[in-house]
PDB file of C-alpha atoms in Angstrom:
ATOM      1  CA  MET A   1      89.622  84.300  29.787  1.00  0.00           C
ATOM      2  CA  ALA A   2      86.111  84.309  31.265  1.00  0.00           C
ATOM      3  CA  PRO A   3      84.020  87.460  30.775  1.00  0.00           C
ATOM      4  CA  GLN A   4      83.662  89.617  33.875  1.00  0.00           C
ATOM      5  CA  VAL A   5      80.153  90.370  35.140  1.00  0.00           C
ATOM      6  CA  ASP A   6      79.434  93.636  36.990  1.00  0.00           C
ATOM      7  CA  THR A   7      75.608  93.548  37.109  1.00  0.00           C
ATOM      8  CA  VAL A   8      73.027  91.115  38.452  1.00  0.00           C
ATOM      9  CA  LEU A   9      70.494  89.515  36.103  1.00  0.00           C
ATOM     10  CA  ALA A  10      67.030  91.038  36.613  1.00  0.00           C
ATOM     11  CA  SER A  11      64.473  88.965  38.498  1.00  0.00           C
ATOM     12  CA  GLY A  12      61.821  87.604  36.139  1.00  0.00           C
ATOM     13  CA  SER A  13      64.060  87.815  33.062  1.00  0.00           C
ATOM     14  CA  GLU A  14      64.345  84.747  30.825  1.00  0.00           C
ATOM     15  CA  HIS A  15      67.610  83.519  29.327  1.00  0.00           C
ATOM     16  CA  PRO A  16      68.712  80.530  27.202  1.00  0.00           C
ATOM     17  CA  SER A  17      71.049  77.990  28.771  1.00  0.00           C
ATOM     18  CA  PRO A  18      74.695  78.057  27.639  1.00  0.00           C
ATOM     19  CA  GLY A  19      74.114  74.918  25.527  1.00  0.00           C
ATOM     20  CA  GLY A  20      70.698  76.049  24.287  1.00  0.00           C
ATOM     21  CA  GLN A  21      68.889  72.941  25.546  1.00  0.00           C
ATOM     22  CA  TYR A  22      66.525  74.831  27.848  1.00  0.00           C
ATOM     23  CA  SER A  23      65.775  78.320  29.058  1.00  0.00           C
ATOM     24  CA  TYR A  24      65.437  79.623  32.593  1.00  0.00           C
ATOM     25  CA  ARG A  25      63.640  82.407  34.425  1.00  0.00           C
ATOM     26  CA  VAL A  26      65.715  84.203  37.061  1.00  0.00           C
ATOM     27  CA  LEU A  27      64.061  84.322  40.497  1.00  0.00           C
ATOM     28  CA  GLY A  28      66.955  86.205  42.089  1.00  0.00           C
ATOM     29  CA  PRO A  29      70.652  86.071  42.993  1.00  0.00           C
ATOM     30  CA  CYS A  30      71.697  83.648  45.712  1.00  0.00           C
ATOM     31  CA  CYS A  31      74.799  82.427  47.517  1.00  0.00           C
ATOM     32  CA  ARG A  32      75.636  78.789  46.812  1.00  0.00           C
ATOM     33  CA  LEU A  33      76.339  77.144  50.166  1.00  0.00           C
ATOM     34  CA  PHE A  34      78.178  73.939  51.025  1.00  0.00           C
ATOM     35  CA  ASP A  35      76.613  71.766  53.742  1.00  0.00           C
ATOM     36  CA  ARG A  36      79.443  70.461  55.922  1.00  0.00           C
ATOM     37  CA  GLU A  37      77.135  67.769  57.335  1.00  0.00           C
ATOM     38  CA  GLU A  38      77.276  66.089  53.920  1.00  0.00           C
ATOM     39  CA  LEU A  39      81.016  65.477  54.230  1.00  0.00           C
ATOM     40  CA  PRO A  40      81.842  61.768  54.181  1.00  0.00           C
ATOM     41  CA  TRP A  41      82.405  60.202  57.566  1.00  0.00           C
ATOM     42  CA  PRO A  42      84.922  59.355  58.973  1.00  0.00           C
ATOM     43  CA  CYS A  43      87.446  60.375  56.306  1.00  0.00           C
ATOM     44  CA  CYS A  44      87.274  64.176  56.865  1.00  0.00           C
ATOM     45  CA  ARG A  45      89.341  65.296  59.810  1.00  0.00           C
ATOM     46  CA  LEU A  46      88.137  68.855  60.470  1.00  0.00           C
ATOM     47  CA  ALA A  47      89.305  69.170  64.073  1.00  0.00           C
ATOM     48  CA  TRP A  48      92.087  67.518  66.022  1.00  0.00           C
ATOM     49  CA  ARG A  49      91.866  66.913  69.748  1.00  0.00           C
ATOM     50  CA  SER A  50      95.115  65.483  71.122  1.00  0.00           C
ATOM     51  CA  LYS A  51      96.449  62.628  68.959  1.00  0.00           C
ATOM     52  CA  GLU A  52      93.159  61.251  67.639  1.00  0.00           C
ATOM     53  CA  PRO A  53      90.873  63.002  65.152  1.00  0.00           C
ATOM     54  CA  SER A  54      87.563  64.347  66.400  1.00  0.00           C
ATOM     55  CA  TRP A  55      84.553  63.707  64.176  1.00  0.00           C
ATOM     56  CA  ARG A  56      82.660  66.616  65.689  1.00  0.00           C
ATOM     57  CA  ARG A  57      82.112  69.424  63.233  1.00  0.00           C
ATOM     58  CA  VAL A  58      83.682  72.675  64.366  1.00  0.00           C
ATOM     59  CA  GLY A  59      82.268  75.937  63.023  1.00  0.00           C
ATOM     60  CA  ARG A  60      79.254  76.751  60.889  1.00  0.00           C
ATOM     61  CA  ARG A  61      77.273  74.035  59.171  1.00  0.00           C
ATOM     62  CA  PHE A  62      76.701  76.011  55.960  1.00  0.00           C
ATOM     63  CA  VAL A  63      79.675  77.796  54.411  1.00  0.00           C
ATOM     64  CA  PRO A  64      80.040  79.515  51.013  1.00  0.00           C
ATOM     65  CA  ASP A  65      81.005  77.041  48.320  1.00  0.00           C
ATOM     66  CA  LEU A  66      84.601  77.872  47.350  1.00  0.00           C
ATOM     67  CA  ALA A  67      84.129  76.440  43.854  1.00  0.00           C
ATOM     68  CA  ALA A  68      81.339  78.938  43.090  1.00  0.00           C
ATOM     69  CA  ARG A  69      82.454  82.078  44.933  1.00  0.00           C
ATOM     70  CA  ARG A  70      83.908  83.777  41.844  1.00  0.00           C
ATOM     71  CA  CYS A  71      80.879  83.021  39.650  1.00  0.00           C
ATOM     72  CA  PRO A  72      77.285  84.318  39.786  1.00  0.00           C
ATOM     73  CA  SER A  73      74.643  81.940  41.187  1.00  0.00           C
ATOM     74  CA  TYR A  74      70.913  82.425  40.748  1.00  0.00           C
ATOM     75  CA  ALA A  75      67.747  80.801  42.009  1.00  0.00           C
ATOM     76  CA  VAL A  76      66.050  79.932  38.729  1.00  0.00           C
ATOM     77  CA  GLU A  77      63.044  78.180  37.282  1.00  0.00           C
ATOM     78  CA  LEU A  78      64.054  75.840  34.453  1.00  0.00           C
ATOM     79  CA  LEU A  79      61.684  76.136  31.501  1.00  0.00           C
ATOM     80  CA  GLN A  80      62.034  72.869  29.613  1.00  0.00           C
ATOM     81  CA  PRO A  81      59.842  72.174  26.620  1.00  0.00           C
ATOM     82  CA  GLY A  82      57.095  69.703  27.527  1.00  0.00           C
ATOM     83  CA  ALA A  83      57.871  69.650  31.256  1.00  0.00           C
ATOM     84  CA  ARG A  84      56.781  71.520  34.351  1.00  0.00           C
ATOM     85  CA  PRO A  85      59.016  74.395  35.469  1.00  0.00           C
ATOM     86  CA  THR A  86      61.601  73.161  37.985  1.00  0.00           C
ATOM     87  CA  ARG A  87      63.169  75.406  40.634  1.00  0.00           C
ATOM     88  CA  THR A  88      66.880  75.006  41.266  1.00  0.00           C
ATOM     89  CA  VAL A  89      70.123  76.951  41.751  1.00  0.00           C
ATOM     90  CA  LEU A  90      72.190  77.635  38.646  1.00  0.00           C
ATOM     91  CA  THR A  91      75.825  78.773  38.810  1.00  0.00           C
ATOM     92  CA  LEU A  92      77.208  80.383  35.663  1.00  0.00           C
ATOM     93  CA  PHE A  93      80.777  79.050  35.831  1.00  0.00           C
ATOM     94  CA  PRO A  94      81.872  80.509  32.450  1.00  0.00           C
ATOM     95  CA  GLN A  95      81.399  84.016  33.922  1.00  0.00           C
ATOM     96  CA  ARG A  96      83.476  85.723  36.623  1.00  0.00           C
ATOM     97  CA  LEU A  97      82.219  88.312  39.096  1.00  0.00           C
ATOM     98  CA  ALA A  98      83.838  91.746  39.092  1.00  0.00           C
ATOM     99  CA  PRO A  99      85.663  92.403  42.411  1.00  0.00           C
ATOM    100  CA  ALA A 100      83.016  94.836  43.732  1.00  0.00           C
ATOM    101  CA  LEU A 101      80.182  92.467  42.855  1.00  0.00           C
ATOM    102  CA  GLN A 102      82.028  89.492  44.366  1.00  0.00           C
ATOM    103  CA  GLU A 103      82.431  91.460  47.617  1.00  0.00           C
ATOM    104  CA  TRP A 104      78.650  92.020  47.739  1.00  0.00           C
ATOM    105  CA  TRP A 105      77.838  88.407  46.785  1.00  0.00           C
ATOM    106  CA  TYR A 106      80.173  86.642  49.244  1.00  0.00           C
ATOM    107  CA  SER A 107      81.056  89.331  51.760  1.00  0.00           C
ATOM    108  CA  LYS A 108      82.512  88.471  55.168  1.00  0.00           C
ATOM    109  CA  LEU A 109      81.944  91.973  56.530  1.00  0.00           C
ATOM    110  CA  PRO A 110      79.293  92.446  59.265  1.00  0.00           C
ATOM    111  CA  GLY A 111      77.590  95.237  57.284  1.00  0.00           C
ATOM    112  CA  SER A 112      76.621  92.744  54.593  1.00  0.00           C
ATOM    113  CA  LEU A 113      74.113  91.146  56.969  1.00  0.00           C
ATOM    114  CA  GLU A 114      71.977  94.294  57.206  1.00  0.00           C
ATOM    115  CA  ALA A 115      68.389  93.962  55.964  1.00  0.00           C
ATOM    116  CA  GLY A 116      68.791  96.849  53.501  1.00  0.00           C
ATOM    117  CA  ASN A 117      71.627  95.125  51.629  1.00  0.00           C
ATOM    118  CA  LEU A 118      69.339  93.549  49.005  1.00  0.00           C
ATOM    119  CA  ALA A 119      71.114  94.728  45.876  1.00  0.00           C
ATOM    120  CA  PRO A 120      74.722  95.345  44.935  1.00  0.00           C
ATOM    121  CA  PRO A 121      76.054  98.882  44.540  1.00  0.00           C
ATOM    122  CA  PRO A 122      75.734 100.307  41.019  1.00  0.00           C
ATOM    123  CA  PRO A 123      78.768  99.563  38.801  1.00  0.00           C
ATOM    124  CA  ALA A 124      81.466 102.222  38.647  1.00  0.00           C
ATOM    125  CA  ALA A 125      81.327 104.290  35.475  1.00  0.00           C
TER     126      ALA A 125
END
C-alpha cells in the first residue's frame, strides 16, 4: 500500500528522485491539469446533439487530471549532473494524499478559490 502524505514539501527543498538518477528542487505544490483541447479528433465524443456527435468541446478547457488527483504534484527544477536545471511538473505517484490534503489540493468548493488559500491546513494531531 502506498504511504499517505499529510504535509506539503517545503519550497526550495532538494530531494533525490525515486530511482536516484537525479535530484530536484521543489518550487511549490501545483495541480496537474489535463488540456481537453489535446484530445484526439474526431474520436472523442464529449457532447451529443441529436443523433450525430458534436465535436464542440463542452465545459472547461483545463480540468484536474484524474490520474494524478490522489498523488502530490510539484513544480520542480530538475538538477541533473552536467546539465542545466530544467523546470517541469513532477507527480509522486508512489505516494497518496491524506483526505484533508487531497481536499485542499483538488477542491471543488468555492472557498478554495480565495486568494488566502495558499497553504493547506495543518495536519490533525
